[in-house]
GROMACS .gro file of C-alpha atoms in nm:
model
  162
    1MET     CA    1  -3.476  -1.671   1.924
    2SER     CA    2  -3.146  -1.706   2.033
    3GLN     CA    3  -2.917  -1.437   1.947
    4ALA     CA    4  -2.594  -1.530   1.687
    5LYS     CA    5  -2.258  -1.568   1.846
    6SER     CA    6  -2.110  -1.283   1.727
    7LEU     CA    7  -1.741  -1.357   1.560
    8CYS     CA    8  -1.416  -1.165   1.653
    9VAL     CA    9  -1.096  -1.180   1.458
   10ARG     CA   10  -0.844  -1.077   1.617
   11LYS     CA   11  -0.649  -0.752   1.497
   12ASP     CA   12  -0.353  -0.580   1.437
   13THR     CA   13  -0.375  -0.184   1.420
   14VAL     CA   14  -0.145   0.044   1.193
   15GLU     CA   15  -0.163   0.402   1.178
   16VAL     CA   16  -0.143   0.503   0.824
   17GLU     CA   17  -0.227   0.884   0.575
   18LEU     CA   18  -0.502   0.820   0.348
   19ALA     CA   19  -0.535   0.978   0.071
   20LEU     CA   20  -0.903   0.921  -0.086
   21ASP     CA   21  -0.990   1.014  -0.464
   22GLY     CA   22  -1.101   1.330  -0.429
   23HIS     CA   23  -1.032   1.422  -0.034
   24THR     CA   24  -0.722   1.586   0.166
   25PRO     CA   25  -0.545   1.293   0.278
   26ARG     CA   26  -0.524   1.245   0.655
   27ARG     CA   27  -0.423   0.962   0.955
   28VAL     CA   28  -0.647   0.685   1.008
   29THR     CA   29  -0.602   0.374   1.171
   30LEU     CA   30  -0.618   0.058   0.984
   31PHE     CA   31  -0.671  -0.305   1.140
   32LEU     CA   32  -0.470  -0.609   0.984
   33ALA     CA   33  -0.531  -0.948   1.096
   34GLU     CA   34  -0.354  -1.120   1.292
   35HIS     CA   35  -0.304  -1.441   1.093
   36GLY     CA   36  -0.357  -1.407   0.740
   37GLY     CA   37  -0.505  -1.641   0.460
   38HIS     CA   38  -0.125  -1.841   0.440
   39GLY     CA   39  -0.039  -1.993   0.736
   40PHE     CA   40   0.081  -1.772   1.051
   41GLU     CA   41   0.143  -1.498   0.784
   42HIS     CA   42   0.120  -1.135   0.875
   43GLN     CA   43  -0.119  -0.951   0.698
   44THR     CA   44   0.021  -0.661   0.520
   45VAL     CA   45  -0.187  -0.297   0.420
   46LEU     CA   46  -0.057  -0.377   0.089
   47ASP     CA   47  -0.225  -0.812   0.147
   48LEU     CA   48  -0.598  -0.556   0.293
   49LEU     CA   49  -0.592  -0.336  -0.082
   50GLU     CA   50  -0.566  -0.593  -0.276
   51GLN     CA   51  -0.825  -0.842  -0.199
   52VAL     CA   52  -1.179  -0.880  -0.362
   53GLU     CA   53  -1.370  -0.697  -0.066
   54PRO     CA   54  -1.386  -0.291  -0.187
   55PHE     CA   55  -1.489  -0.176   0.127
   56LEU     CA   56  -1.263  -0.124   0.513
   57PRO     CA   57  -1.291  -0.059   0.806
   58ALA     CA   58  -1.059   0.223   0.932
   59ARG     CA   59  -1.102   0.451   1.240
   60ASP     CA   60  -1.072   0.826   1.197
   61VAL     CA   61  -0.743   0.905   1.409
   62GLU     CA   62  -0.830   1.318   1.460
   63THR     CA   63  -1.169   1.263   1.516
   64GLY     CA   64  -1.165   0.856   1.587
   65VAL     CA   65  -1.525   0.859   1.425
   66TRP     CA   66  -1.525   0.476   1.266
   67GLU     CA   67  -1.562   0.438   0.898
   68ALA     CA   68  -1.585   0.228   0.557
   69PHE     CA   69  -1.418   0.350   0.252
   70ASN     CA   70  -1.345   0.210  -0.058
   71ALA     CA   71  -1.065   0.060  -0.137
   72ARG     CA   72  -1.095   0.126  -0.550
   73ALA     CA   73  -1.113   0.499  -0.473
   74VAL     CA   74  -0.744   0.462  -0.252
   75VAL     CA   75  -0.520   0.765  -0.483
   76TRP     CA   76  -0.206   0.678  -0.198
   77ILE     CA   77  -0.104   0.498   0.165
   78GLY     CA   78   0.135   0.637   0.323
   79MET     CA   79   0.322   0.477   0.643
   80SER     CA   80   0.631   0.575   0.848
   81ARG     CA   81   0.975   0.329   0.846
   82GLN     CA   82   0.853   0.108   1.113
   83ALA     CA   83   0.514   0.018   0.925
   84MET     CA   84   0.752  -0.042   0.614
   85ASP     CA   85   0.968  -0.275   0.837
   86GLU     CA   86   0.648  -0.460   0.893
   87GLU     CA   87   0.514  -0.448   0.524
   88ALA     CA   88   0.847  -0.620   0.364
   89ALA     CA   89   0.872  -0.909   0.398
   90PRO     CA   90   1.274  -1.004   0.577
   91ASP     CA   91   1.404  -1.189   0.306
   92GLU     CA   92   1.339  -0.914   0.025
   93LEU     CA   93   1.605  -0.855  -0.240
   94PHE     CA   94   1.537  -0.678  -0.532
   95GLU     CA   95   1.742  -0.629  -0.850
   96HIS     CA   96   1.604  -0.314  -0.950
   97ARG     CA   97   1.567   0.072  -0.837
   98ARG     CA   98   1.404   0.351  -1.025
   99ARG     CA   99   1.381   0.713  -0.875
  100VAL     CA  100   1.054   0.809  -1.027
  101ARG     CA  101   0.808   1.114  -0.986
  102VAL     CA  102   0.463   0.970  -0.980
  103SER     CA  103   0.218   1.230  -1.128
  104LEU     CA  104  -0.176   1.177  -0.994
  105ALA     CA  105  -0.492   1.209  -1.161
  106GLY     CA  106  -0.649   1.455  -0.934
  107GLY     CA  107  -0.305   1.676  -0.915
  108GLY     CA  108   0.028   1.648  -0.699
  109SER     CA  109   0.340   1.387  -0.712
  110LEU     CA  110   0.495   1.147  -0.546
  111GLU     CA  111   0.860   1.159  -0.567
  112GLY     CA  112   1.070   0.807  -0.460
  113GLU     CA  113   1.214   0.473  -0.567
  114VAL     CA  114   1.046   0.170  -0.756
  115LEU     CA  115   1.205  -0.115  -0.592
  116TYR     CA  116   1.164  -0.461  -0.808
  117SER     CA  117   1.262  -0.794  -0.974
  118GLY     CA  118   1.139  -0.906  -1.302
  119PRO     CA  119   1.172  -1.260  -1.454
  120ASP     CA  120   1.437  -1.266  -1.773
  121GLY     CA  121   1.298  -0.998  -2.064
  122GLU     CA  122   1.080  -0.767  -1.784
  123THR     CA  123   1.357  -0.556  -1.640
  124ARG     CA  124   1.167  -0.283  -1.726
  125LEU     CA  125   1.012  -0.027  -1.461
  126VAL     CA  126   0.679   0.004  -1.753
  127ASP     CA  127   0.757  -0.421  -1.772
  128TYR     CA  128   0.675  -0.402  -1.294
  129LEU     CA  129   0.415  -0.145  -1.348
  130ASN     CA  130   0.193  -0.338  -1.618
  131ARG     CA  131   0.151  -0.627  -1.349
  132ARG     CA  132  -0.187  -0.758  -1.229
  133GLU     CA  133  -0.180  -0.577  -0.916
  134ARG     CA  134  -0.325  -0.277  -0.905
  135ILE     CA  135  -0.063  -0.113  -0.606
  136PHE     CA  136   0.243  -0.113  -0.654
  137ARG     CA  137   0.534   0.016  -0.295
  138LEU     CA  138   0.703   0.351  -0.337
  139TRP     CA  139   0.996   0.407  -0.083
  140ASN     CA  140   1.105   0.781   0.005
  141GLY     CA  141   1.359   0.806   0.281
  142ASP     CA  142   1.212   0.711   0.580
  143ARG     CA  143   0.826   0.664   0.435
  144ILE     CA  144   0.686   0.453   0.235
  145PHE     CA  145   0.366   0.477  -0.013
  146LEU     CA  146   0.120   0.230  -0.182
  147VAL     CA  147  -0.023   0.373  -0.443
  148ASN     CA  148  -0.313   0.307  -0.713
  149LYS     CA  149  -0.200   0.218  -1.027
  150ASP     CA  150  -0.590   0.344  -1.134
  151SER     CA  151  -0.444   0.694  -0.975
  152VAL     CA  152  -0.125   0.775  -1.207
  153VAL     CA  153  -0.147   0.967  -1.477
  154ARG     CA  154   0.228   0.934  -1.535
  155ILE     CA  155   0.578   0.786  -1.442
  156ASP     CA  156   0.881   0.975  -1.509
  157GLU     CA  157   1.199   0.811  -1.443
  158ASN     CA  158   1.523   1.064  -1.281
  159GLY     CA  159   1.753   0.847  -1.337
  160HIS     CA  160   1.844   0.433  -1.137
  161GLU     CA  161   2.120   0.254  -1.015
  162GLY     CA  162   2.093  -0.112  -1.112
   0.00000   0.00000   0.00000
């Protein structure tokens, strides 16, 4: 009987802070496909969270332990400014900016800015949040948070800029 040759897909790594439902946030390394499904585009953490497969591989930064976590259990993922620059498309421009406080189901909250664009008639923050994507981005200084909408209880607008 011959052994099947394992398929190796080249991956890039990114270190993030991972908050899972009911657990303390911790630093893990995530693995991104070097080339996404659309030509030679680089896969982003947001792409990874929005994909169909629920279990994602990671390695705990502190312990070095490998794991598979359920992406549906993610409350939020926090990334550095460097990772944020790689995550955002260079030509991405936003029409609206809203300063918000996000209250989470398990307690705790996040603060920052939601930047978004919308077609005519969909300029309210609630219209943006009601789009089909499971995750939205929250900018806070030199950090970006990818927040699971299912983990959000309430979002308070603290003022906004056009």
